[in-house]
Short mmCIF file of N, CA and C in Angstrom, two decimals:
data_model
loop_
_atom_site.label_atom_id
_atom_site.label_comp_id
_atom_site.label_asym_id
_atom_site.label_seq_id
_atom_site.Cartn_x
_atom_site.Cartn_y
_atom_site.Cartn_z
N UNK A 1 22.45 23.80 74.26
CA UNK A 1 21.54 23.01 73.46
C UNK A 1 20.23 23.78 73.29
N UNK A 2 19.34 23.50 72.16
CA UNK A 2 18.49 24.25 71.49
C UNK A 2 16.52 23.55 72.36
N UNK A 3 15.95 24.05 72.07
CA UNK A 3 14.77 24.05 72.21
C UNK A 3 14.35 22.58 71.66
N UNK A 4 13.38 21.58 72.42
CA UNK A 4 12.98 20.15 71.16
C UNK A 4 11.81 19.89 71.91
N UNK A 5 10.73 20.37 70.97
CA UNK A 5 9.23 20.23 71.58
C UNK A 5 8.75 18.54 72.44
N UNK A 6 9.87 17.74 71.88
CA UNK A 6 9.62 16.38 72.00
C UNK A 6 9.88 15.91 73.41
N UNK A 7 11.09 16.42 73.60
CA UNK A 7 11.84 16.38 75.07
C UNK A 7 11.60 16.85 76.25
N UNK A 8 11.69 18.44 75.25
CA UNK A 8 11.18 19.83 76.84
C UNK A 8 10.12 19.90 77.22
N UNK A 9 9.48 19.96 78.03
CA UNK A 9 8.19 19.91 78.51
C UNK A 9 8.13 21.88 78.98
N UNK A 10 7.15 22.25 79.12
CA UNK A 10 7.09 23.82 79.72
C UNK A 10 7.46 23.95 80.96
N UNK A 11 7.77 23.47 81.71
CA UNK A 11 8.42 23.32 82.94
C UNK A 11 10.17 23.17 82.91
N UNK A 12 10.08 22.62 81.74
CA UNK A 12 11.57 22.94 81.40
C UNK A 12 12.32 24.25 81.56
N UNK A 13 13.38 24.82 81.79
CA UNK A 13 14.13 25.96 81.16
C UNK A 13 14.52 26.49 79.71
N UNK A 14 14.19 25.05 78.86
CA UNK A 14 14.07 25.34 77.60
C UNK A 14 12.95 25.82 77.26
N UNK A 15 11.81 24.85 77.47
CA UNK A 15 10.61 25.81 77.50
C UNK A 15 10.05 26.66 77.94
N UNK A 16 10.55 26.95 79.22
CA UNK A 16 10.16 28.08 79.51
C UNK A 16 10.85 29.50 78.87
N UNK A 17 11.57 29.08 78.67
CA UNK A 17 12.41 30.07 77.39
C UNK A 17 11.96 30.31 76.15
N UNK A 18 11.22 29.24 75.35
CA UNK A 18 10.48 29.20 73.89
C UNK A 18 8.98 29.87 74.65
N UNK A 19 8.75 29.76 75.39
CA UNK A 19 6.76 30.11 75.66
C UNK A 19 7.50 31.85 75.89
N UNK A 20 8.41 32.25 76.91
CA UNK A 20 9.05 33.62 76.93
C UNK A 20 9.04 34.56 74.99
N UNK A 21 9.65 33.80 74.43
CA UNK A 21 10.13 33.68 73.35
C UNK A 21 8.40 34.24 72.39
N UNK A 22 7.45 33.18 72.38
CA UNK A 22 6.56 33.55 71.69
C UNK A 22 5.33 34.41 72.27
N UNK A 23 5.43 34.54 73.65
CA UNK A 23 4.85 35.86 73.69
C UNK A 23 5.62 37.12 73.54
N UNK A 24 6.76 37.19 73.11
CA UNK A 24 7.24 38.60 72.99
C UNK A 24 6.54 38.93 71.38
N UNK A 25 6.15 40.00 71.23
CA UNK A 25 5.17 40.49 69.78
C UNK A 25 6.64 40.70 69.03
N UNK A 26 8.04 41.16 69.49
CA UNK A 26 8.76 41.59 68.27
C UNK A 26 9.72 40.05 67.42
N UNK A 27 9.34 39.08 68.13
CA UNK A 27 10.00 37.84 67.65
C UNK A 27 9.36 37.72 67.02
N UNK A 28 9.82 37.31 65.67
CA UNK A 28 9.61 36.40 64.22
C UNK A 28 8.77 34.68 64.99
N UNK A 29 7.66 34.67 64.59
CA UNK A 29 7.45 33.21 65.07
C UNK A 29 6.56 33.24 66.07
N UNK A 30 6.62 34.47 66.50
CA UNK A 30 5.68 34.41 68.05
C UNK A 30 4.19 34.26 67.61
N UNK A 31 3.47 34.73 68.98
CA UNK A 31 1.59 34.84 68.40
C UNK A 31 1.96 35.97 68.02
N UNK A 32 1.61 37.04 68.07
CA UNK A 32 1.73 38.26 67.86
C UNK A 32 2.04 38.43 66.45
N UNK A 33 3.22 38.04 66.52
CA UNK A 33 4.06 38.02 64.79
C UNK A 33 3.27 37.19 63.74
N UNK A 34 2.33 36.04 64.28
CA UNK A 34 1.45 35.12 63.45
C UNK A 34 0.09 36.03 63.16
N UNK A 35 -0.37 36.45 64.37
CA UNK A 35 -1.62 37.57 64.20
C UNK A 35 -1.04 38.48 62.90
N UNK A 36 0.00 39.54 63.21
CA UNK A 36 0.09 40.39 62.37
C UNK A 36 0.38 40.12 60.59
N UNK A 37 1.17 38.50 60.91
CA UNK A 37 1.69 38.31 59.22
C UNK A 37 -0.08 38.01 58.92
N UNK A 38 -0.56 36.81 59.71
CA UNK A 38 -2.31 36.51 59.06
C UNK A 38 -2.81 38.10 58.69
N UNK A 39 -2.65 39.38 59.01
CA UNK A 39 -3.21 40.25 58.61
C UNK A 39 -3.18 40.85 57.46
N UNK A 40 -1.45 40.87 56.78
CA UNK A 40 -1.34 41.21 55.90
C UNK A 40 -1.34 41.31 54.90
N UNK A 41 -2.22 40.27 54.21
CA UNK A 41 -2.55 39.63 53.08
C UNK A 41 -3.93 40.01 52.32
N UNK A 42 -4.88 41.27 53.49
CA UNK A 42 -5.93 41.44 53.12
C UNK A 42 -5.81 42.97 51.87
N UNK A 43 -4.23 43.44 51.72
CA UNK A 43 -4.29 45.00 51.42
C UNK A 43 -4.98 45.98 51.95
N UNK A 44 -4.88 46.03 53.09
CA UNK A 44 -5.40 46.81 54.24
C UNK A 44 -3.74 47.28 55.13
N UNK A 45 -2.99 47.13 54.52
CA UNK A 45 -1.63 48.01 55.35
C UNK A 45 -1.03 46.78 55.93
N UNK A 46 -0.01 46.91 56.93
CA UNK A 46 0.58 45.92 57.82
C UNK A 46 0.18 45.46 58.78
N UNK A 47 -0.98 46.56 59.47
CA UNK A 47 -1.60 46.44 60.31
C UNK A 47 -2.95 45.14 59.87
N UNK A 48 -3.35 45.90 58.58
CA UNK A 48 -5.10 45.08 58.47
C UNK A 48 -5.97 45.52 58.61
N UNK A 49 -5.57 46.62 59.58
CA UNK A 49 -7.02 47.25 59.58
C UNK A 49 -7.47 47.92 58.62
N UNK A 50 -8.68 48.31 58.59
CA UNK A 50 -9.67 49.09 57.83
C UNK A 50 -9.78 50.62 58.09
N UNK A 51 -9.02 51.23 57.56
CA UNK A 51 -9.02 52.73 57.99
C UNK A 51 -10.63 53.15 57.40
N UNK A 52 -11.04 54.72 58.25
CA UNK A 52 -12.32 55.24 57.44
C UNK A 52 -12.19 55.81 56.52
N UNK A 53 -11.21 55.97 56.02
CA UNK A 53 -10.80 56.45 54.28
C UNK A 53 -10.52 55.30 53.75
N UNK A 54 -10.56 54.18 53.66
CA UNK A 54 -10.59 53.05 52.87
C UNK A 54 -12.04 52.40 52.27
N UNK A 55 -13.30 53.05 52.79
CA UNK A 55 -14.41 52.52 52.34
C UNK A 55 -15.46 53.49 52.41
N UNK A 56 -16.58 53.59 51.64
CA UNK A 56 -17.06 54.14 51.12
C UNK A 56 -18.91 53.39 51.06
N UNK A 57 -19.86 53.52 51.38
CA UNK A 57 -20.41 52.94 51.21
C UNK A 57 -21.77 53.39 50.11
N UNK A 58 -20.95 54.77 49.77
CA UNK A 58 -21.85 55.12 48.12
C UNK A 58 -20.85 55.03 46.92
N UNK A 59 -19.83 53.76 47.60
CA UNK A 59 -18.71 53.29 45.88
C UNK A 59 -19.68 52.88 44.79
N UNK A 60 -19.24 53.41 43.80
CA UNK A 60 -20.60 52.68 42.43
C UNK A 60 -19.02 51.50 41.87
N UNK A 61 -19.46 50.38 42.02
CA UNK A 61 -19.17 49.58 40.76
C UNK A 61 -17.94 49.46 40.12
N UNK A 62 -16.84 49.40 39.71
CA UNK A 62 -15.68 49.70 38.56
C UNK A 62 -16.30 49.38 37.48
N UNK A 63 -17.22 48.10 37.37
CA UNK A 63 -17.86 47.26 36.18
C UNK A 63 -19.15 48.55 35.70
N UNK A 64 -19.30 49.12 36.33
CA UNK A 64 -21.00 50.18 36.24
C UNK A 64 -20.31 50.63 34.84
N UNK A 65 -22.08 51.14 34.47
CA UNK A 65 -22.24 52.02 33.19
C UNK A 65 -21.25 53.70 33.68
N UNK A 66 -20.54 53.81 32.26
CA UNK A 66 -20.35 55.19 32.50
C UNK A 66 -21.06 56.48 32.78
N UNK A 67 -22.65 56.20 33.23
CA UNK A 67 -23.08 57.26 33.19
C UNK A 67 -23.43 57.28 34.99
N UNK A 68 -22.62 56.36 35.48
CA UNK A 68 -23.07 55.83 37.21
C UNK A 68 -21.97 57.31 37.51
N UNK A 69 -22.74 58.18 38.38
CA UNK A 69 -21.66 59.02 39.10
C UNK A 69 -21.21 58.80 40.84
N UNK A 70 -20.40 58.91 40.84
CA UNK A 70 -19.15 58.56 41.92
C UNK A 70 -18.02 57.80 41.94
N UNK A 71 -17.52 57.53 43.31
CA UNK A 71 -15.87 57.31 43.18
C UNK A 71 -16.40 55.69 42.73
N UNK A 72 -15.13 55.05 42.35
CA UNK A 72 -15.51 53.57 41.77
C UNK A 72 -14.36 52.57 42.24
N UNK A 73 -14.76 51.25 42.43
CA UNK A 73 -14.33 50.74 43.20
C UNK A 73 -13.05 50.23 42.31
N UNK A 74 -12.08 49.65 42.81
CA UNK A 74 -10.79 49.13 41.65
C UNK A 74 -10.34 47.91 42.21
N UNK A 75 -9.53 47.31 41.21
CA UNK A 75 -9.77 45.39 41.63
C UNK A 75 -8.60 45.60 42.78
N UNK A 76 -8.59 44.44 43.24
CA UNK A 76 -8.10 44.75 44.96
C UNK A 76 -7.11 43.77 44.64
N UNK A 77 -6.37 43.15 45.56
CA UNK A 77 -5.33 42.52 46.02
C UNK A 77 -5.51 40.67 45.52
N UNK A 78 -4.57 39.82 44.60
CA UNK A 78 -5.33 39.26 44.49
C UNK A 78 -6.37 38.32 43.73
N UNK A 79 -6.94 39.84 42.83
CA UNK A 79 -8.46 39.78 42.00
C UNK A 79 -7.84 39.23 40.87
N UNK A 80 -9.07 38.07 40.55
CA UNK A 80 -8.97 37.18 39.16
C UNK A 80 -10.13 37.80 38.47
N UNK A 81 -10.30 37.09 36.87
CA UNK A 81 -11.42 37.46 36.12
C UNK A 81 -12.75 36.34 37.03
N UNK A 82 -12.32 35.85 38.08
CA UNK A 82 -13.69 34.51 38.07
C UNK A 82 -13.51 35.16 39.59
N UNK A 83 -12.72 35.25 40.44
CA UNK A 83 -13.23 36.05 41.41
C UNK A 83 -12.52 37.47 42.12
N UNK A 84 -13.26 38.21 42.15
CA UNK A 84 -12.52 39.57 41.58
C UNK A 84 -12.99 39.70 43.04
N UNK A 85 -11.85 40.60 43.14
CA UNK A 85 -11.67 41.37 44.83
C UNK A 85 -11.85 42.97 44.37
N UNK A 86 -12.65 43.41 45.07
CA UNK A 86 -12.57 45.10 44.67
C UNK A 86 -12.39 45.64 46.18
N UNK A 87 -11.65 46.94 45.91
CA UNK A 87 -11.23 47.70 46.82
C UNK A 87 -11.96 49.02 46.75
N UNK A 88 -11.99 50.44 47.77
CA UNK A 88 -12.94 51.12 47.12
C UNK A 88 -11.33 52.14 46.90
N UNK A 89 -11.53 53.47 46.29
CA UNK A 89 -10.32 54.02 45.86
C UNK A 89 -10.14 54.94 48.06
N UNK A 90 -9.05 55.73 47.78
CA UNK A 90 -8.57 56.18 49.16
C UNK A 90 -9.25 57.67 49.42
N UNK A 91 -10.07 58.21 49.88
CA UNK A 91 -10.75 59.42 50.10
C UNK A 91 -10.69 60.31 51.00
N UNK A 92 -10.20 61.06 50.82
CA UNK A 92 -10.05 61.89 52.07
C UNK A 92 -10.68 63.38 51.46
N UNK A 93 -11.21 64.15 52.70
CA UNK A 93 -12.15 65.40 52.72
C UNK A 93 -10.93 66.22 53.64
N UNK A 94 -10.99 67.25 52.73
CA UNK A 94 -10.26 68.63 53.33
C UNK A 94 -11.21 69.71 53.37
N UNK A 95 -12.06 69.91 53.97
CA UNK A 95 -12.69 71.13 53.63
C UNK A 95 -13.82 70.98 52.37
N UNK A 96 -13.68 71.61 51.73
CA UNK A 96 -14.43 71.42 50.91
C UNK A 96 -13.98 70.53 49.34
N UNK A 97 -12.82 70.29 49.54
CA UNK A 97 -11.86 69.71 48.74
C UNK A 97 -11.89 67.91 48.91
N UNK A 98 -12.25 67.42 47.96
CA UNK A 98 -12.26 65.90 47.83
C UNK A 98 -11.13 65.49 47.26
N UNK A 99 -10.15 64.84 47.99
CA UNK A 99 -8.62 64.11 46.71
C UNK A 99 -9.06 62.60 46.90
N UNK A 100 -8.96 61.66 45.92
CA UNK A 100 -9.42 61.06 45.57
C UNK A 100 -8.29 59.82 45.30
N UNK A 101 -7.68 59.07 45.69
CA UNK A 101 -6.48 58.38 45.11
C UNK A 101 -6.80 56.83 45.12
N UNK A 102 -6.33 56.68 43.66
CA UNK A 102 -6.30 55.18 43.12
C UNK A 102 -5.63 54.46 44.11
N UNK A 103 -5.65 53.00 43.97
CA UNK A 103 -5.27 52.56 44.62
C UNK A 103 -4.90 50.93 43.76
N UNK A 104 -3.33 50.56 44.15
CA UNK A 104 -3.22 49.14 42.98
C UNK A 104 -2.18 48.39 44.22
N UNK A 105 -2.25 47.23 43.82
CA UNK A 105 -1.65 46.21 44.55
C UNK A 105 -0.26 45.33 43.85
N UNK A 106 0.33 45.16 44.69
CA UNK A 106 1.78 43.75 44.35
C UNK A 106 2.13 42.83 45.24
N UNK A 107 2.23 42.10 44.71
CA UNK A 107 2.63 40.56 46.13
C UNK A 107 4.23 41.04 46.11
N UNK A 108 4.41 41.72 47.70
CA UNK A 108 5.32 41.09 48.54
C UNK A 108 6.08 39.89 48.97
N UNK A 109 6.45 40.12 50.05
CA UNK A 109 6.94 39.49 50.78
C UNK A 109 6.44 38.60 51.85
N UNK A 110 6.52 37.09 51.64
CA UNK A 110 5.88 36.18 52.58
C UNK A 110 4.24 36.07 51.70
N UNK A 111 3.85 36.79 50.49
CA UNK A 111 2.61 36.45 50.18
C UNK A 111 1.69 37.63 50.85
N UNK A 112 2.32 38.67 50.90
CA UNK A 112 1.39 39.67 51.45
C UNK A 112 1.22 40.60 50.64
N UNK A 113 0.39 41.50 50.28
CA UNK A 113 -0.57 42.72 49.71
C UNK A 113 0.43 43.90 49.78
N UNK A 114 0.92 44.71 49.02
CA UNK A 114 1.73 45.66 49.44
C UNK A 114 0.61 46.67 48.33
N UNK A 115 0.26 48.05 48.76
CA UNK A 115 -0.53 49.06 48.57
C UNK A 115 0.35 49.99 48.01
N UNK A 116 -0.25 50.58 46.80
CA UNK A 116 0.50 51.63 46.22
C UNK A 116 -0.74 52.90 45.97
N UNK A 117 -0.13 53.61 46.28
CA UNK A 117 -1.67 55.13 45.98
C UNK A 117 -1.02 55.61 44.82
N UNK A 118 -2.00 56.06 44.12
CA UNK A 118 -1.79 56.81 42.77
C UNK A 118 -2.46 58.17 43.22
N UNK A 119 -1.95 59.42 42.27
CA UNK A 119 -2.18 60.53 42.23
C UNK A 119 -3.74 60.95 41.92
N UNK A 120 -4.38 60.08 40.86
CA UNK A 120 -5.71 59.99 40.44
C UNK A 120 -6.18 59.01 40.87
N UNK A 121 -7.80 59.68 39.98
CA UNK A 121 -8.73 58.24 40.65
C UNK A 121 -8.74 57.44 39.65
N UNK A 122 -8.18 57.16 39.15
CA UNK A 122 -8.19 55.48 38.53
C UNK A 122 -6.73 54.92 38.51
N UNK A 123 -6.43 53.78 38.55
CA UNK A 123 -5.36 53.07 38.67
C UNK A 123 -4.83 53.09 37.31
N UNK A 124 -3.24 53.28 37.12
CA UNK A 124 -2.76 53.16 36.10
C UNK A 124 -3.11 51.88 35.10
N UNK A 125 -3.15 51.67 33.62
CA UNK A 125 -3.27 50.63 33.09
C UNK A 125 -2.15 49.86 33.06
N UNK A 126 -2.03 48.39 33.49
CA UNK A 126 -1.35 47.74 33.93
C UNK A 126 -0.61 47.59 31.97
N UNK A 127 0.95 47.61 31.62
CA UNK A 127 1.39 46.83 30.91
C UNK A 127 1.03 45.75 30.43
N UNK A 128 0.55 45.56 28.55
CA UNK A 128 0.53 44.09 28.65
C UNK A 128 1.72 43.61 28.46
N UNK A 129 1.33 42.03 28.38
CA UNK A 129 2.59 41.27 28.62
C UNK A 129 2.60 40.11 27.16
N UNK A 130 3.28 39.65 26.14
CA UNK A 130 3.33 38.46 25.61
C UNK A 130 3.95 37.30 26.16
N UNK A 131 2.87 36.62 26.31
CA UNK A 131 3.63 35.06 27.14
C UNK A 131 4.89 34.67 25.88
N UNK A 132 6.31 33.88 26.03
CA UNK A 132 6.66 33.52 24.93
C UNK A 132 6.29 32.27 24.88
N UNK A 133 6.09 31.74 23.65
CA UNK A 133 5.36 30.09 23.72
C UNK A 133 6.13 29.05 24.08
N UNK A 134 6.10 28.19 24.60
CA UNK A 134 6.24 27.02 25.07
C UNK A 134 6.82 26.07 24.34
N UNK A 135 7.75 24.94 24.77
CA UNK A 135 7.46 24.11 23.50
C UNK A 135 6.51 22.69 23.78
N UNK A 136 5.46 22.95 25.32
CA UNK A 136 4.68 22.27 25.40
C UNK A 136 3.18 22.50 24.86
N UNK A 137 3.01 23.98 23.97
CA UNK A 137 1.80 24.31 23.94
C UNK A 137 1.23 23.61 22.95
N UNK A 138 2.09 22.41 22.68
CA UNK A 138 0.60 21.74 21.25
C UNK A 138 0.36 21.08 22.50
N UNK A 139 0.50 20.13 23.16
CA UNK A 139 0.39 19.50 24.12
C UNK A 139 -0.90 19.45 24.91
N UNK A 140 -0.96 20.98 25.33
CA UNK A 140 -1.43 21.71 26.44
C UNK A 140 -2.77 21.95 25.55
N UNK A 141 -2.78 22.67 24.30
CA UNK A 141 -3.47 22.66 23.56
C UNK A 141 -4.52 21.63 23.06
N UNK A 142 -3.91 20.15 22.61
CA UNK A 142 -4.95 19.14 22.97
C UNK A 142 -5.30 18.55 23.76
N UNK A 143 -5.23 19.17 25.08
CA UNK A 143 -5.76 18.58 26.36
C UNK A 143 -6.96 19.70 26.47
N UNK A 144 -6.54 20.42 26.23
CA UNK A 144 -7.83 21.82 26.77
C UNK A 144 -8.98 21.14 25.79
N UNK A 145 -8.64 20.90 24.53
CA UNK A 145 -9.58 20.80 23.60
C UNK A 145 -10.17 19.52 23.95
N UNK A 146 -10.08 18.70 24.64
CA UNK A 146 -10.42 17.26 25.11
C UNK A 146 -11.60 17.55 26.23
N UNK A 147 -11.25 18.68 27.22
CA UNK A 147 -11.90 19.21 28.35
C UNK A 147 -13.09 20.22 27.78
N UNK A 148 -12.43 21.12 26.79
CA UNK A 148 -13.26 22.15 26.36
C UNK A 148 -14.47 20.98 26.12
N UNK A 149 -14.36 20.52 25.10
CA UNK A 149 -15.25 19.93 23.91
C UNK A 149 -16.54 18.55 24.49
N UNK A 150 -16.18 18.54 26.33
CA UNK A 150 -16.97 17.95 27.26
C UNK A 150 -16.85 16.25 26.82
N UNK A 151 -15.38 16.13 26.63
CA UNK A 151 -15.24 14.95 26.81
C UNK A 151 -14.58 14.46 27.90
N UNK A 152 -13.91 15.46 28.68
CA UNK A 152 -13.51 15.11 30.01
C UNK A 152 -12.48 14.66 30.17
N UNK A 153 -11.35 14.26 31.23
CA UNK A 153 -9.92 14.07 31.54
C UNK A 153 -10.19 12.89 31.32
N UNK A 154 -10.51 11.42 31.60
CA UNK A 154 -10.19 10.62 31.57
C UNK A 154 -11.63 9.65 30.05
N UNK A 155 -10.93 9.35 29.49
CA UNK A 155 -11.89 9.28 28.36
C UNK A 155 -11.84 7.81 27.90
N UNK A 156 -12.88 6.66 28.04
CA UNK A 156 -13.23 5.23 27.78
C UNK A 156 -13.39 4.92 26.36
N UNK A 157 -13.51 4.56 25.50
CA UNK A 157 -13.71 3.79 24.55
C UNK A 157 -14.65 3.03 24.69
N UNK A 158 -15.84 3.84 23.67
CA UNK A 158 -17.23 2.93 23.77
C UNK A 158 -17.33 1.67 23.10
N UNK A 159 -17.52 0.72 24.20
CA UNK A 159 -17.94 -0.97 23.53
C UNK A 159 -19.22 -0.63 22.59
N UNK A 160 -19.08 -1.52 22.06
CA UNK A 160 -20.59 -1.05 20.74
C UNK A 160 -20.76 -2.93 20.62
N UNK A 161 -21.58 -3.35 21.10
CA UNK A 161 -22.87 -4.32 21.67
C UNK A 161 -23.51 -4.71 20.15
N UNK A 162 -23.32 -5.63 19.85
CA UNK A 162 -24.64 -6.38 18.71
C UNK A 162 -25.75 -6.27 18.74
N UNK A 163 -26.58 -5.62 17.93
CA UNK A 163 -27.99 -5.55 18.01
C UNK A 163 -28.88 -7.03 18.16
N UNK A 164 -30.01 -7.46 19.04
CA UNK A 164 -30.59 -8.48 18.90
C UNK A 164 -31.97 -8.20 19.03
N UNK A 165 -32.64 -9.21 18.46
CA UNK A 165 -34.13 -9.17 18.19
C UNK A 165 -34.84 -9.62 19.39
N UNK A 166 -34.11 -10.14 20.70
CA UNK A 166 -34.99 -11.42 21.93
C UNK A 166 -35.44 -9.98 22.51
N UNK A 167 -36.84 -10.53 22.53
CA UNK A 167 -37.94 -9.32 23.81
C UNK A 167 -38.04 -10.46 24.67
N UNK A 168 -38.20 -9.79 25.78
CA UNK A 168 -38.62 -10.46 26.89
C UNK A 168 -39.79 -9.54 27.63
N UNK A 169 -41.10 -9.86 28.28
CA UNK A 169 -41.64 -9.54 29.04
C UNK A 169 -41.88 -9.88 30.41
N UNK A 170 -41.75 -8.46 31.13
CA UNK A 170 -41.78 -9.14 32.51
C UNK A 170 -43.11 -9.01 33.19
N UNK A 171 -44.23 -10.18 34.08
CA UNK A 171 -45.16 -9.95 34.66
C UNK A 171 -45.14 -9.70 36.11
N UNK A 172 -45.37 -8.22 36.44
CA UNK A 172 -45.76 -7.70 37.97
C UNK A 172 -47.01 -7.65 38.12
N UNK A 173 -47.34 -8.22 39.71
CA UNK A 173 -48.67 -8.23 40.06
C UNK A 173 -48.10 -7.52 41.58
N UNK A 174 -48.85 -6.43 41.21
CA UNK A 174 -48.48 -5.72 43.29
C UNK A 174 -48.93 -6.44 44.28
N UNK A 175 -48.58 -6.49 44.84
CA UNK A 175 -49.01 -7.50 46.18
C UNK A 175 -50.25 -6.84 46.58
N UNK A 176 -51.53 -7.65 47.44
CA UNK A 176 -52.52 -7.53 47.83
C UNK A 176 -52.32 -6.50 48.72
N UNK A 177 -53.39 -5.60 48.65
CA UNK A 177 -53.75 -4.78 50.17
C UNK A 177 -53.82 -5.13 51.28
N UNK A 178 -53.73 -4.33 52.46
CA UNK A 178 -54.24 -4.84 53.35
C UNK A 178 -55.79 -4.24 53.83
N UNK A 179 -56.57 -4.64 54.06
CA UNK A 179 -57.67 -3.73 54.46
C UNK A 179 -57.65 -3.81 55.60
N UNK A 180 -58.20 -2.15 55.63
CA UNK A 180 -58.03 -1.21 56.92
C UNK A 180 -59.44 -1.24 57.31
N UNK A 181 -59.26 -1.61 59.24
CA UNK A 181 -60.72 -1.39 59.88
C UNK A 181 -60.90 0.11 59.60
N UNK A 182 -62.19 0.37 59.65
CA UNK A 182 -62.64 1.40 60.15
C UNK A 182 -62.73 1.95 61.42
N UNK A 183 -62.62 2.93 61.94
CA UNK A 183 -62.64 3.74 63.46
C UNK A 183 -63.77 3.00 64.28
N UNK A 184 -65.14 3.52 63.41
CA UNK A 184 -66.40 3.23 63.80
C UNK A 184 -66.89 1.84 64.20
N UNK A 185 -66.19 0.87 63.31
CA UNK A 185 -66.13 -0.38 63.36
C UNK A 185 -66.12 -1.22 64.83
N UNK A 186 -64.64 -0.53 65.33
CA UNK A 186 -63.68 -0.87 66.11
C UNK A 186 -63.79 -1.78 66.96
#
């Protein structure tokens, strides 16, 4: 019979078999195995870490003017137009020799970052793509235009009220002060 968090207590032989179980680092499931998958999602390797050829701290920009000189940073793992992840490119010094390699990303496996180096310093231009259309896009289309146009998802129907001529005035009188002794008084 199998492991049942409900039943076995850690004193059990079952559990003491599952707690065996998740400290070993090469089991699927363990801590170890949870540490390392949480790591891999940053495009920093399998590991996570931050090698010293992965950063740069005179990267100019990808977005900079073309006249900014140095290596430039490229969208990272991830990166949207509203929040963009930048990576810096991969650098390594030989001597007097700088190689310089792009660097581009793909979702894996489990939702993780898988790293590809390019030969140059800029990342290949990604393929475009034509979405083919839908046959929900009128649909989709007058909903955006409902949101665009700041009328909002859920939209009331304005009551429209009879105009009338009755004024009314209202009379406020602030309530009395209180007067304050003086110190000197006292």
């Amino acid at each position: 019979t199998g492991y049942d968090v409900t039943k076995h207590g850690w004193y059990h032989p079952c559990g003491q078999a599952e707690y065996a179980r998740l400290a070993d680092q090469k089991q699927p499931g363990s801590w170890a195995w949870m540490m390392h998958k949480a790591k891999d999602h940053n495009g920093y390797g399998e590991d996570g870490l931050v090698d010293i050829r992965d950063i740069q701290p005179t990267a100019v920009s990808g977005e900079g003017p073309h006249w900014f000189v140095g290596t430039r940073t490229c969208p990272g793992p991830k990166a949207t137009k509203k929040n963009p992840v930048m990576r810096c490119p991969y650098v390594q010094i030989e001597g007097r020799e700088v190689k310089i390699q792009a660097k581009s990303y793909t979702l894996g496996d489990g939702m993780s970052a898988v790293e590809h180096l390019h030969d140059r310093a800029t990342p290949p231009t990604p393929p475009r793509f034509i979405r083919a259309p839908r046959h929900d896009d009128d649909e989709n289309r007058a909903t955006r235009r409902n949101f665009e146009g700041g009328l909002g998802g859920c939209q009331v129907r304005r009551i429209e009220l009879p105009r009338t001529n009755h004024v009314t005035y209202d009379v406020w009188e602030p309530p009395p002060m209180r007067k304050l002794r003086s110190s000197a008084a006292g």
